[in-house]
Short mmCIF file of C-alpha atoms in Angstrom, two decimals:
data_model
loop_
_atom_site.label_atom_id
_atom_site.label_comp_id
_atom_site.label_asym_id
_atom_site.label_seq_id
_atom_site.Cartn_x
_atom_site.Cartn_y
_atom_site.Cartn_z
CA UNK A 389 77.30 141.61 70.45
CA UNK A 390 79.32 144.59 69.27
CA UNK A 391 82.85 145.76 70.04
CA UNK A 392 82.77 148.75 72.38
CA UNK A 393 85.04 151.74 71.66
CA UNK A 394 86.76 151.18 75.02
CA UNK A 395 87.63 147.56 74.24
CA UNK A 396 88.77 148.45 70.73
CA UNK A 397 91.06 151.10 72.17
CA UNK A 398 92.52 148.57 74.65
CA UNK A 399 93.23 146.06 71.87
CA UNK A 400 94.80 148.67 69.63
CA UNK A 401 96.97 149.83 72.51
CA UNK A 402 98.20 146.25 73.04
CA UNK A 403 98.94 145.80 69.34
CA UNK A 404 100.77 149.13 69.17
CA UNK A 405 102.96 148.17 72.14
CA UNK A 406 104.22 144.87 70.65
CA UNK A 407 105.32 143.90 67.17
CA UNK A 408 104.22 140.31 67.88
CA UNK A 409 101.23 139.56 70.11
CA UNK A 410 99.66 136.20 70.91
CA UNK A 411 96.18 136.24 72.41
CA UNK A 412 96.01 132.88 74.15
CA UNK A 413 94.68 130.88 77.06
CA UNK A 414 97.31 131.00 79.78
CA UNK A 415 100.87 132.19 79.25
CA UNK A 416 103.68 131.01 76.93
CA UNK A 417 105.28 129.05 79.77
CA UNK A 418 101.97 127.75 81.13
CA UNK A 419 99.40 127.44 78.32
CA UNK A 420 95.93 126.39 79.39
CA UNK A 421 94.80 124.59 76.24
CA UNK A 422 96.40 122.44 73.55
CA UNK A 423 95.91 124.98 70.77
CA UNK A 424 97.55 127.74 72.80
CA UNK A 425 100.37 125.35 73.69
CA UNK A 426 100.98 124.63 70.01
CA UNK A 427 101.04 128.31 69.05
CA UNK A 428 103.26 129.33 71.95
CA UNK A 429 105.59 126.39 71.35
CA UNK A 430 106.13 127.50 67.77
CA UNK A 431 106.80 131.13 68.71
CA UNK A 432 109.06 130.14 71.62
CA UNK A 433 111.28 128.33 69.15
CA UNK A 434 111.57 131.34 66.84
CA UNK A 435 111.72 134.53 68.92
CA UNK A 436 113.16 135.37 72.32
CA UNK A 437 110.18 137.43 73.51
CA UNK A 438 106.78 138.56 72.33
CA UNK A 439 103.66 140.16 73.70
CA UNK A 440 100.99 137.84 75.04
CA UNK A 441 97.57 138.25 76.61
CA UNK A 442 95.88 135.64 78.78
CA UNK A 443 92.26 135.91 77.68
CA UNK A 444 91.15 133.65 80.54
CA UNK A 445 92.00 136.42 83.00
CA UNK A 446 90.44 139.16 80.84
CA UNK A 447 86.91 138.27 79.63
CA UNK A 448 86.54 141.66 77.96
CA UNK A 449 89.55 141.03 75.70
CA UNK A 450 88.57 137.38 75.25
CA UNK A 451 85.33 138.33 73.53
CA UNK A 452 86.56 141.59 72.09
CA UNK A 453 89.49 140.15 70.16
CA UNK A 454 87.13 137.73 68.38
CA UNK A 455 85.07 140.68 67.17
CA UNK A 456 88.09 142.87 66.42
CA UNK A 457 89.65 140.45 63.94
CA UNK A 458 86.49 138.60 62.95
CA UNK A 459 88.14 135.38 64.09
CA UNK A 460 86.02 133.13 66.33
CA UNK A 461 88.63 131.14 68.24
CA UNK A 462 91.62 131.51 70.54
CA UNK A 463 94.63 131.65 70.15
CA UNK A 464 95.18 134.46 67.70
CA UNK A 465 98.54 135.72 66.46
CA UNK A 466 99.08 139.32 65.38
CA UNK A 467 102.25 140.60 63.74
CA UNK A 468 102.67 144.32 63.11
CA UNK A 469 99.00 144.79 63.93
CA UNK A 470 97.85 142.24 61.35
CA UNK A 471 96.01 139.05 62.26
CA UNK A 472 97.76 135.94 60.93
CA UNK A 473 95.40 133.32 62.36
CA UNK A 474 95.07 130.57 64.92
CA UNK A 475 97.26 127.60 65.83
CA UNK A 476 96.64 125.55 62.68
CA UNK A 477 97.44 128.48 60.39
CA UNK A 478 100.50 129.36 62.49
CA UNK A 479 101.72 125.78 62.04
CA UNK A 480 101.05 125.87 58.29
CA UNK A 481 102.91 129.17 57.95
CA UNK A 482 105.81 127.77 59.96
CA UNK A 483 106.21 124.75 57.70
CA UNK A 484 105.89 126.79 54.51
CA UNK A 485 108.41 129.40 55.68
CA UNK A 486 105.83 132.20 55.62
CA UNK A 487 105.98 132.67 59.39
CA UNK A 488 109.74 133.24 59.30
CA UNK A 489 109.20 135.86 56.62
CA UNK A 490 106.42 137.57 58.59
CA UNK A 491 108.65 137.71 61.67
CA UNK A 492 111.60 139.06 59.70
CA UNK A 493 113.69 135.92 60.22
CA UNK A 494 116.02 134.06 57.89
CA UNK A 495 114.55 131.15 55.94
CA UNK A 496 114.13 128.06 58.14
CA UNK A 497 116.80 125.38 58.35
CA UNK A 498 115.42 122.28 56.66
CA UNK A 499 118.37 120.00 57.42
CA UNK A 500 116.87 116.62 58.39
CA UNK A 501 117.62 115.58 61.97
CA UNK A 502 119.81 112.55 62.59
CA UNK A 503 117.59 109.82 64.07
CA UNK A 504 118.61 106.34 65.21
CA UNK A 505 116.15 103.46 64.85
CA UNK A 506 117.05 100.02 66.15
CA UNK A 507 116.28 97.03 63.90
CA UNK A 508 113.56 95.83 66.30
CA UNK A 509 111.87 99.23 66.26
CA UNK A 510 112.17 99.52 62.49
CA UNK A 511 110.54 96.10 62.09
CA UNK A 512 107.65 97.03 64.41
CA UNK A 513 107.03 100.35 62.69
CA UNK A 514 107.31 98.68 59.30
CA UNK A 515 104.56 96.23 60.26
CA UNK A 516 102.28 99.15 61.15
CA UNK A 517 103.03 100.88 57.86
CA UNK A 518 102.24 97.71 55.90
CA UNK A 519 98.59 98.06 56.91
CA UNK A 520 98.39 101.79 56.21
CA UNK A 521 96.02 103.25 53.66
CA UNK A 522 97.37 104.44 50.33
CA UNK A 523 98.55 108.03 50.29
CA UNK A 524 99.49 108.29 53.97
CA UNK A 525 103.02 108.69 55.32
CA UNK A 526 104.65 108.37 58.73
CA UNK A 527 104.70 111.67 60.64
CA UNK A 528 106.82 112.23 63.73
CA UNK A 529 106.19 115.24 65.94
CA UNK A 530 108.00 116.30 69.13
CA UNK A 531 106.10 118.83 71.25
CA UNK A 532 107.62 121.59 73.45
CA UNK A 533 107.76 119.16 76.39
CA UNK A 534 109.67 116.67 74.16
CA UNK A 535 106.85 114.15 73.96
CA UNK A 536 107.14 112.25 70.68
CA UNK A 537 104.09 111.22 68.68
CA UNK A 538 103.69 109.11 65.54
CA UNK A 539 100.81 109.60 63.14
CA UNK A 540 99.80 108.24 59.74
CA UNK A 541 98.35 110.91 57.45
CA UNK A 542 98.93 112.44 54.01
CA UNK A 543 102.01 114.60 53.46
CA UNK A 544 101.49 118.35 53.11
CA UNK A 545 104.62 118.83 51.02
CA UNK A 546 106.34 121.18 53.49
CA UNK A 547 107.64 118.63 55.97
CA UNK A 548 111.30 117.82 56.57
CA UNK A 549 111.95 114.16 55.77
CA UNK A 550 114.48 112.18 57.80
CA UNK A 551 115.50 108.66 56.81
CA UNK A 552 116.59 106.07 59.34
CA UNK A 553 116.35 102.29 59.64
CA UNK A 554 114.88 102.07 56.15
CA UNK A 555 111.99 104.35 57.19
CA UNK A 556 111.03 107.89 56.19
CA UNK A 557 109.88 110.21 58.96
CA UNK A 558 108.00 113.41 58.04
CA UNK A 559 108.53 116.19 60.59
CA UNK A 560 107.09 119.67 60.96
CA UNK A 561 109.68 122.41 61.34
CA UNK A 562 108.99 122.95 65.03
CA UNK A 563 109.83 119.30 65.71
CA UNK A 564 113.09 119.21 63.74
CA UNK A 565 115.46 120.72 66.37
CA UNK A 566 113.74 118.75 69.15
CA UNK A 567 114.22 115.48 67.24
CA UNK A 568 117.97 115.77 66.59
CA UNK A 569 119.71 112.71 68.03
CA UNK A 570 116.44 110.91 68.78
CA UNK A 571 116.84 107.17 69.44
CA UNK A 572 113.87 104.88 68.81
CA UNK A 573 113.97 101.36 70.24
CA UNK A 574 111.54 98.50 70.78
CA UNK A 575 111.41 97.02 74.26
CA UNK A 576 109.62 94.06 75.81
CA UNK A 577 109.35 93.75 79.59
CA UNK A 578 106.87 92.92 82.34
CA UNK A 579 104.76 95.93 81.36
CA UNK A 580 104.40 94.71 77.79
CA UNK A 581 105.98 95.63 74.47
CA UNK A 582 106.26 98.97 72.72
CA UNK A 583 108.45 101.73 71.38
CA UNK A 584 110.92 103.38 73.75
CA UNK A 585 112.17 106.81 72.73
CA UNK A 586 115.24 108.52 74.15
CA UNK A 587 115.56 112.22 73.41
CA UNK A 588 118.92 113.79 74.34
CA UNK A 589 117.39 117.27 73.98
CA UNK A 590 114.85 116.74 76.77
CA UNK A 591 115.63 118.30 80.15
CA UNK A 592 117.18 115.92 82.68
CA UNK A 593 114.77 114.24 85.11
CA UNK A 594 114.08 115.83 88.48
CA UNK A 595 116.56 114.41 91.00
CA UNK A 596 115.93 113.58 94.65
CA UNK A 597 117.75 115.46 97.41
CA UNK A 598 117.83 114.59 101.10
CA UNK A 599 117.53 117.32 103.71
CA UNK A 600 121.14 116.67 104.71
CA UNK A 601 122.25 117.26 101.11
CA UNK A 602 120.09 120.38 101.02
CA UNK A 603 121.75 121.62 104.21
CA UNK A 604 125.22 121.09 102.75
CA UNK A 605 124.31 122.87 99.51
CA UNK A 606 122.71 125.79 101.36
CA UNK A 607 125.77 126.24 103.57
CA UNK A 608 128.02 126.10 100.49
CA UNK A 609 125.76 128.50 98.59
CA UNK A 610 125.51 126.14 95.61
CA UNK A 611 121.75 125.92 95.19
CA UNK A 612 118.66 128.13 95.18
CA UNK A 613 115.73 126.91 97.27
CA UNK A 614 112.13 127.49 96.20
CA UNK A 615 109.44 127.01 98.85
CA UNK A 616 106.14 126.05 97.21
CA UNK A 617 104.03 125.88 100.41
CA UNK A 618 101.07 128.20 100.98
CA UNK A 619 101.66 131.41 102.93
CA UNK A 620 100.17 130.19 106.22
CA UNK A 621 102.43 127.10 106.26
CA UNK A 622 105.53 129.18 105.49
CA UNK A 623 104.61 131.58 108.30
CA UNK A 624 104.11 128.79 110.84
CA UNK A 625 107.27 126.83 109.93
CA UNK A 626 109.60 129.13 107.96
CA UNK A 627 112.60 127.71 106.13
CA UNK A 628 115.48 129.33 108.04
CA UNK A 629 117.77 130.13 105.12
CA UNK A 630 117.55 132.52 102.15
CA UNK A 631 115.08 131.17 99.61
CA UNK A 632 112.48 132.04 97.00
CA UNK A 633 108.72 131.62 97.31
CA UNK A 634 106.64 130.24 94.45
CA UNK A 635 103.27 132.02 94.21
CA UNK A 636 101.27 133.90 91.61
CA UNK A 637 103.29 137.08 92.11
CA UNK A 638 106.68 135.41 91.75
CA UNK A 639 105.87 132.75 89.15
CA UNK A 640 106.71 134.76 86.02
CA UNK A 641 109.99 136.03 87.49
CA UNK A 642 111.07 132.54 88.54
CA UNK A 643 110.14 131.09 85.15
CA UNK A 644 112.56 133.59 83.57
CA UNK A 645 115.57 132.41 85.63
CA UNK A 646 118.54 130.89 83.74
CA UNK A 647 117.62 127.36 82.68
CA UNK A 648 120.89 125.90 84.04
CA UNK A 649 120.44 127.32 87.56
CA UNK A 650 120.37 124.55 90.24
CA UNK A 651 116.97 124.70 91.96
CA UNK A 652 115.73 122.72 94.97
CA UNK A 653 111.96 122.64 95.56
CA UNK A 654 110.65 122.39 99.12
CA UNK A 655 107.15 121.71 100.48
CA UNK A 656 105.63 120.01 103.55
CA UNK A 657 106.48 116.38 102.79
CA UNK A 658 107.96 116.42 99.26
CA UNK A 659 104.90 115.75 97.12
CA UNK A 660 103.71 119.14 95.80
CA UNK A 661 107.34 120.23 95.48
CA UNK A 662 107.99 117.39 93.03
CA UNK A 663 105.01 118.51 90.96
CA UNK A 664 106.40 122.05 90.92
CA UNK A 665 109.84 120.76 89.92
CA UNK A 666 108.31 118.76 87.06
CA UNK A 667 106.51 121.88 85.89
CA UNK A 668 109.81 123.78 85.74
CA UNK A 669 111.38 120.82 83.96
CA UNK A 670 108.71 121.25 81.29
CA UNK A 671 109.89 124.84 80.88
CA UNK A 672 113.39 123.67 80.00
CA UNK A 673 115.18 123.81 83.38
CA UNK A 674 117.62 120.94 83.65
CA UNK A 675 119.26 121.00 87.10
CA UNK A 676 116.28 120.41 89.37
CA UNK A 677 115.93 118.70 92.76
CA UNK A 678 113.03 117.68 94.94
CA UNK A 679 113.68 117.83 98.69
CA UNK A 680 112.42 114.47 99.90
CA UNK A 681 110.47 114.67 103.15
CA UNK A 682 110.17 118.46 102.84
CA UNK A 683 110.23 120.87 105.76
CA UNK A 684 108.98 118.07 108.04
CA UNK A 685 112.18 116.07 107.45
CA UNK A 686 114.22 119.26 107.80
CA UNK A 687 112.72 119.85 111.26
CA UNK A 688 113.18 116.23 112.31
CA UNK A 689 116.74 115.73 111.02
CA UNK A 690 118.38 119.15 110.70
CA UNK A 691 116.75 121.91 112.75
CA UNK A 692 114.27 120.97 115.52
CA UNK A 693 113.53 124.67 116.12
CA UNK A 694 111.38 124.63 112.97
CA UNK A 695 107.83 123.68 114.11
CA UNK A 696 106.32 120.49 112.75
CA UNK A 697 102.72 120.40 111.61
#
């Protein structure tokens, strides 16, 4: 397979339009594979905006970019028209400081994060380390959704090392700001025993909101409502107050809203709206509500003129 002149011209036009371009699966706020999520998570922590192309929605570019840069996998990061590499190379360049230099940024802050480890957790982790192979160290990573992961593997030499509870945690640079203030505990309950991690940087959980509370907030103008129902359901039983609609056309605009904006998600009964709210929580929004009972409860308890279905 060869790269057609038309596809080459399209790629070069994209590269000319953006200093930084990530060819990926999905979008930075909704990556569709783990490798794309890693690459986008790194860039999101370094720059406010960058060009991106969803190769899943453009098969021509998906195959063409592999031929253009002679790189067989996705994602691919280009800076100033030059291919830097895929997710593993992006991570390596981040930890070495080369990515900051390529992006024209100041050298990375390597101040170790303050981490709290309870004695019980330190003892449990210490027992695991006692059986580790020679040459491996304890790595701690925190992904863009603030999920923490421990791993035993050799040190690369570029990690940031944080000491707590008599333990040494090796962190990649992307994880450092997400791990500041992390508290690691060991809990035993009816579900069993294991580590419990509290991260103060993670967005607050989605909160429940009754239809009466929604009514009061709507009247006061203190919340934005997002209706996640399909078009036919919205047409049959419309929410009778100003609101936003979540669909493919509006998704990107809504994802760019201020992260501290109070948002209430509404659906038929409150199930798909909670899923949508959790998705926005993963994007960093931290004042989110799920309307329990959905439009059905609204019709039953607040406004009977709204048809039930």
